[in-house]
Amino acid sequence: MGGDHGLPVTVPAAYQFAQSNPDTRFLLVGDANLIQQQLRELNVSSHEWYEIVPASQVVSMDDTVEVALRRKKDSSMRVAAQAVKEGRADACISAGNTGAWMAISRYVLKTLDGIDRPAIATSIPNLKGGATIVLDLGANVDCTAENLLQFAIMGTALSTALDGNPEPSVGLLNIGQEVIKGNETVKQAAELLRGSSLNFYGNVEGDDICKGTVDVIVCDGFVGNVVLKSIEGLARMVSVMMREEFTRNWLTKLAAIVSKPVLSRFRRRVDNRQYNGAALLGLKGIVIKSHGSADTYAFGCALQRTREAVLNQLLDGTAQTITHLRQTLNKAAKQTAQQALEQTDPA
């Protein structure tokens, strides 16, 4: 029901996705009458791929977290998250209010053991032909050093579960690669990461995201959201500028015709829609956030990421990786404490 476009995007995307992936079944949560109307407009004949789950309320893009949690207890978001908790669904996805979606998902599903705050993570294409996982992208504006360490653990788990990378490299986003750079929180986080069993690369800068210097980049939600929106804005600006230049006169239009195959491939490479679908990590359930402005194609890409997360057992893999890494961290901390005690003990 949410996002900038709502049902005219989400229902057609789900229908098209179900046609291509017949093993996937949908619970369409929201206003039953409006969903049925949208299905009629699509001339949907088969009913095997979906079930309509009614919800009497909708969280708007302007609703505060308090309103979403306390006053809209039968919202489509709440009902969808509850379906995951009850085992009726393997995952849930929304294009609606990000803050509300995070708060509702956290309230209904709770966080995994050892995780204080969930984080939003997504993949950003890089020059190496792959993608860099970046988190947090807006769920946590103010973070402690321990939070950043937990984000690194969750990002490592995501990379391992989805990309099959047994030991992904982790970078800490900073204003420079030098150890002395950054605020106190970032410096403390770097110390924790260096003392962990994670494959910590060190500090990285903003351009390392698109370079593909590391597999996972960690930052607080304020910085991460600014980075994400900046990259999306840059991609749109480049696309618009190229279109303007190639349509400037008849010579440039001729050049555009000759260059069409190259331009088409370039457009596909920089199309941020194909990377739509951010995972809300750290929850006891698979929760995906689609961009609010997503069109049918972009929402379909988010559905694909959701399906991959389920098939690759993201939840189990994340929980196991978090448990293993935290046990390793605790063991290392005990060893360090024991060594310090032995050095100070006169005996």
XYZ file of C-alpha atoms in Angstrom:
347
model
C 0.000 0.000 0.000
C 2.952 2.321 0.567
C 5.526 4.152 -1.474
C 5.050 7.003 -3.906
C 2.828 4.920 -6.210
C 1.324 2.143 -4.089
C -0.782 -0.602 -5.655
C -0.301 0.431 -9.331
C 3.355 -0.561 -8.847
C 3.403 -3.258 -6.167
C 0.625 -5.481 -7.521
C 1.756 -5.523 -11.188
C 5.336 -6.150 -10.059
C 4.230 -9.063 -7.879
C 2.100 -10.484 -10.726
C 4.948 -10.270 -13.245
C 7.366 -11.772 -10.753
C 5.017 -14.667 -10.007
C 4.748 -15.389 -13.740
C 8.539 -15.691 -13.974
C 8.917 -17.495 -10.642
C 5.988 -19.920 -10.271
C 7.473 -21.305 -7.040
C 6.855 -17.956 -5.334
C 3.514 -17.157 -3.738
C 2.428 -13.767 -2.425
C 0.403 -12.507 0.486
C -0.928 -9.168 -0.760
C -1.537 -7.203 2.439
C -3.722 -4.110 2.468
C -7.124 -2.785 1.451
C -8.805 -5.875 -0.043
C -11.173 -3.911 -2.311
C -8.398 -1.789 -3.789
C -6.155 -4.817 -4.295
C -8.959 -6.702 -6.062
C -9.608 -3.668 -8.261
C -5.943 -3.554 -9.252
C -5.976 -7.268 -10.045
C -9.051 -6.800 -12.256
C -7.296 -4.025 -14.160
C -4.449 -6.449 -14.835
C -6.924 -9.086 -16.067
C -5.417 -11.622 -13.700
C -6.942 -15.022 -14.397
C -4.991 -17.296 -12.058
C -5.501 -17.056 -8.311
C -2.911 -19.631 -7.297
C -0.016 -17.172 -6.956
C -1.556 -14.882 -4.346
C -3.711 -14.542 -1.278
C -5.220 -11.245 -0.190
C -4.681 -10.508 3.500
C -6.898 -7.599 4.568
C -5.581 -4.745 6.676
C -7.854 -1.865 7.654
C -5.153 0.799 8.048
C -2.276 2.226 6.012
C 0.865 3.925 7.317
C 1.331 7.083 5.268
C 4.703 8.470 4.256
C 4.159 11.347 6.707
C 3.165 9.286 9.738
C 5.486 9.389 12.701
C 6.820 6.202 14.265
C 4.562 6.772 17.282
C 1.454 6.976 15.075
C 2.470 3.875 13.127
C 3.078 1.819 16.265
C 0.345 2.989 18.625
C -2.526 4.207 16.500
C -2.338 1.943 13.468
C -2.159 -1.540 14.911
C -3.969 -3.042 11.903
C -1.801 -1.380 9.265
C -0.641 -3.341 6.232
C 2.936 -3.044 7.554
C 2.011 -4.502 10.947
C -0.007 -7.346 9.435
C 2.792 -8.197 6.982
C 5.430 -8.319 9.712
C 3.102 -10.434 11.858
C 2.744 -12.908 8.983
C 6.508 -13.447 9.071
C 6.510 -13.853 12.848
C 3.741 -16.457 12.632
C 5.498 -18.352 9.838
C 2.847 -17.605 7.227
C 5.442 -15.795 5.124
C 9.170 -16.371 4.614
C 9.845 -12.652 4.158
C 8.084 -9.324 3.903
C 8.710 -6.265 1.743
C 7.409 -2.702 1.718
C 8.031 0.482 -0.260
C 6.443 2.623 2.448
C 7.622 4.855 5.285
C 11.159 3.687 6.138
C 11.160 4.774 9.771
C 7.796 3.186 10.429
C 8.744 -0.012 8.602
C 11.891 -0.357 10.678
C 10.115 0.398 13.953
C 7.214 -1.966 13.255
C 9.497 -4.772 12.082
C 11.671 -4.379 15.155
C 8.664 -4.292 17.496
C 6.977 -7.343 15.957
C 9.967 -9.531 15.091
C 12.523 -8.403 17.712
C 16.281 -8.364 17.175
C 18.667 -11.298 17.016
C 20.666 -12.156 20.111
C 23.721 -9.941 20.391
C 22.314 -7.165 18.203
C 21.220 -3.897 19.815
C 19.954 -2.109 16.700
C 18.913 -3.322 13.254
C 20.583 -1.699 10.257
C 19.591 -1.038 6.659
C 21.996 -2.549 4.120
C 22.070 -2.505 0.347
C 24.472 -3.259 -2.503
C 25.996 -0.475 -4.590
C 27.627 -1.355 -7.946
C 31.386 -0.935 -8.184
C 34.037 -0.764 -10.897
C 35.070 -4.363 -10.331
C 31.800 -5.581 -11.792
C 30.353 -6.553 -8.444
C 28.686 -4.617 -5.655
C 29.726 -3.159 -2.323
C 27.457 -3.739 0.675
C 26.965 -0.519 2.638
C 25.279 -0.141 6.028
C 23.690 1.593 7.880
C 21.672 3.619 5.364
C 19.400 5.552 7.684
C 18.005 3.409 10.470
C 20.398 4.742 13.124
C 21.448 8.368 12.935
C 23.497 8.320 16.149
C 25.683 5.273 16.727
C 28.189 4.044 19.263
C 31.412 2.268 18.410
C 29.794 -1.013 19.507
C 26.905 -0.374 17.095
C 29.353 0.051 14.209
C 31.060 -3.209 15.187
C 27.681 -4.958 15.137
C 26.953 -3.451 11.701
C 30.246 -4.921 10.487
C 29.236 -8.328 11.833
C 25.835 -8.126 10.122
C 27.358 -6.889 6.853
C 29.824 -9.765 6.929
C 26.964 -12.198 7.502
C 24.985 -10.704 4.603
C 27.934 -10.951 2.212
C 28.575 -14.543 3.260
C 24.931 -15.574 2.951
C 24.120 -13.871 -0.358
C 27.466 -13.771 -2.160
C 28.995 -16.940 -0.762
C 32.027 -14.966 0.377
C 33.557 -16.869 3.335
C 35.714 -13.976 4.518
C 34.499 -10.640 3.134
C 36.684 -7.611 3.731
C 35.252 -4.813 5.874
C 36.035 -1.101 5.664
C 35.077 1.698 8.052
C 33.905 4.815 6.224
C 36.001 7.793 7.280
C 37.347 11.129 6.032
C 40.757 9.552 5.445
C 42.542 6.229 5.571
C 44.947 7.285 8.312
C 44.374 5.845 11.795
C 44.291 9.324 13.345
C 41.402 10.494 11.126
C 37.755 10.651 12.159
C 35.736 11.487 15.247
C 36.079 9.623 18.530
C 33.282 7.173 17.755
C 34.877 6.144 14.460
C 38.317 5.839 16.081
C 36.910 3.643 18.847
C 35.046 1.536 16.293
C 38.274 1.050 14.349
C 39.975 -0.214 17.503
C 37.153 -2.689 18.116
C 37.287 -3.882 14.518
C 41.048 -4.318 14.601
C 40.687 -6.429 17.724
C 37.929 -8.579 16.223
C 38.163 -11.706 14.090
C 36.594 -9.877 11.156
C 38.590 -9.343 7.968
C 39.031 -5.641 8.727
C 40.715 -3.713 5.913
C 40.885 -0.416 7.763
C 39.512 3.054 7.109
C 38.093 3.744 3.655
C 36.864 6.901 1.970
C 33.729 7.682 -0.024
C 35.251 6.876 -3.418
C 36.149 3.373 -2.216
C 32.456 2.441 -2.370
C 32.400 2.575 -6.175
C 36.002 1.402 -6.515
C 35.117 -1.869 -4.832
C 38.055 -1.611 -2.432
C 36.274 -3.780 0.148
C 33.217 -6.024 0.207
C 31.451 -4.316 3.125
C 31.549 -0.678 4.232
C 30.238 0.395 7.633
C 29.043 3.845 8.740
C 26.304 5.430 10.831
C 22.857 5.942 9.320
C 23.232 9.694 8.850
C 26.355 9.364 6.716
C 25.079 6.281 4.916
C 21.810 7.863 3.846
C 23.594 10.955 2.511
C 26.023 8.735 0.584
C 23.229 6.651 -0.938
C 21.135 9.622 -2.036
C 24.228 11.363 -3.431
C 25.122 8.349 -5.568
C 21.545 8.017 -6.828
C 21.429 11.729 -7.645
C 24.741 11.575 -9.485
C 23.571 8.629 -11.594
C 20.410 10.520 -12.606
C 22.378 13.688 -13.356
C 24.825 11.848 -15.620
C 21.931 10.199 -17.459
C 20.112 13.516 -17.998
C 23.267 15.333 -19.102
C 24.134 12.645 -21.639
C 20.609 12.782 -23.051
C 20.819 16.576 -23.349
C 24.172 16.442 -25.121
C 23.126 13.760 -27.589
C 19.962 15.684 -28.537
C 21.641 19.100 -28.879
C 21.677 19.162 -32.732
C 21.456 16.885 -35.763
C 25.130 15.907 -35.519
C 24.842 14.831 -31.898
C 21.607 12.988 -32.716
C 23.452 11.109 -35.453
C 26.217 10.311 -32.998
C 23.578 9.038 -30.577
C 22.225 6.642 -33.196
C 25.702 5.277 -33.881
C 26.420 5.013 -30.147
C 23.059 3.485 -29.218
C 24.371 -0.030 -28.350
C 27.076 1.445 -26.117
C 24.644 3.886 -24.507
C 22.139 1.118 -23.829
C 24.756 -0.982 -22.064
C 25.925 2.050 -20.103
C 22.359 2.868 -19.052
C 21.862 -0.670 -17.784
C 25.094 -0.542 -15.782
C 24.241 2.716 -14.012
C 20.537 1.986 -13.567
C 20.153 2.080 -9.784
C 16.731 0.419 -10.042
C 18.336 -2.997 -10.463
C 19.863 -2.654 -6.995
C 16.581 -1.756 -5.316
C 15.763 -3.632 -2.137
C 17.611 -2.966 1.111
C 17.757 -5.614 3.828
C 16.817 -4.699 7.406
C 19.502 -6.722 9.146
C 19.527 -7.898 12.738
C 15.866 -8.904 12.964
C 14.384 -12.338 13.614
C 12.900 -12.380 10.148
C 13.746 -11.377 6.582
C 12.552 -7.822 5.999
C 13.228 -5.852 2.808
C 12.724 -2.135 2.162
C 12.057 -1.008 -1.398
C 12.753 2.538 -2.488
C 9.612 4.631 -2.141
C 9.863 5.952 -5.703
C 10.305 2.487 -7.215
C 8.520 1.721 -10.474
C 7.357 -1.760 -11.481
C 10.796 -2.802 -12.718
C 12.564 -1.543 -9.586
C 10.051 -3.210 -7.262
C 10.494 -6.425 -9.221
C 14.236 -6.199 -8.568
C 13.512 -5.803 -4.851
C 11.294 -8.889 -5.017
C 14.155 -10.797 -6.619
C 16.488 -9.796 -3.788
C 13.840 -10.923 -1.301
C 13.528 -14.306 -2.992
C 17.318 -14.735 -3.050
C 17.476 -13.887 0.653
C 14.977 -16.652 1.402
C 16.558 -19.250 -0.879
C 20.039 -18.504 0.475
C 18.741 -18.778 4.052
C 19.838 -15.284 4.931
C 18.217 -15.348 8.368
C 19.846 -18.607 9.495
C 23.152 -17.646 7.933
C 23.123 -14.248 9.610
C 22.257 -15.695 13.013
C 24.960 -18.371 12.747
C 27.600 -15.896 11.576
C 26.706 -13.428 14.328
C 26.896 -16.170 16.961
C 30.242 -17.432 15.670
C 31.789 -13.985 15.394
C 30.570 -12.886 18.805
C 31.929 -16.062 20.405
C 35.266 -15.359 18.751
C 35.182 -11.755 19.921
C 34.359 -12.792 23.498
C 37.161 -15.362 23.469
C 39.634 -12.778 22.203
C 38.499 -10.302 24.861
C 38.981 -12.892 27.623
C 42.443 -13.747 26.342
C 43.390 -10.061 26.280
C 42.094 -9.599 29.826
C 43.979 -12.678 31.009
C 47.204 -11.465 29.418
C 46.790 -8.067 31.058
C 46.180 -9.748 34.432
C 49.282 -11.899 34.083
C 51.407 -8.871 33.226
C 50.244 -7.024 36.357
C 50.357 -10.024 38.724
C 53.665 -10.010 40.699
C 53.544 -13.786 41.033
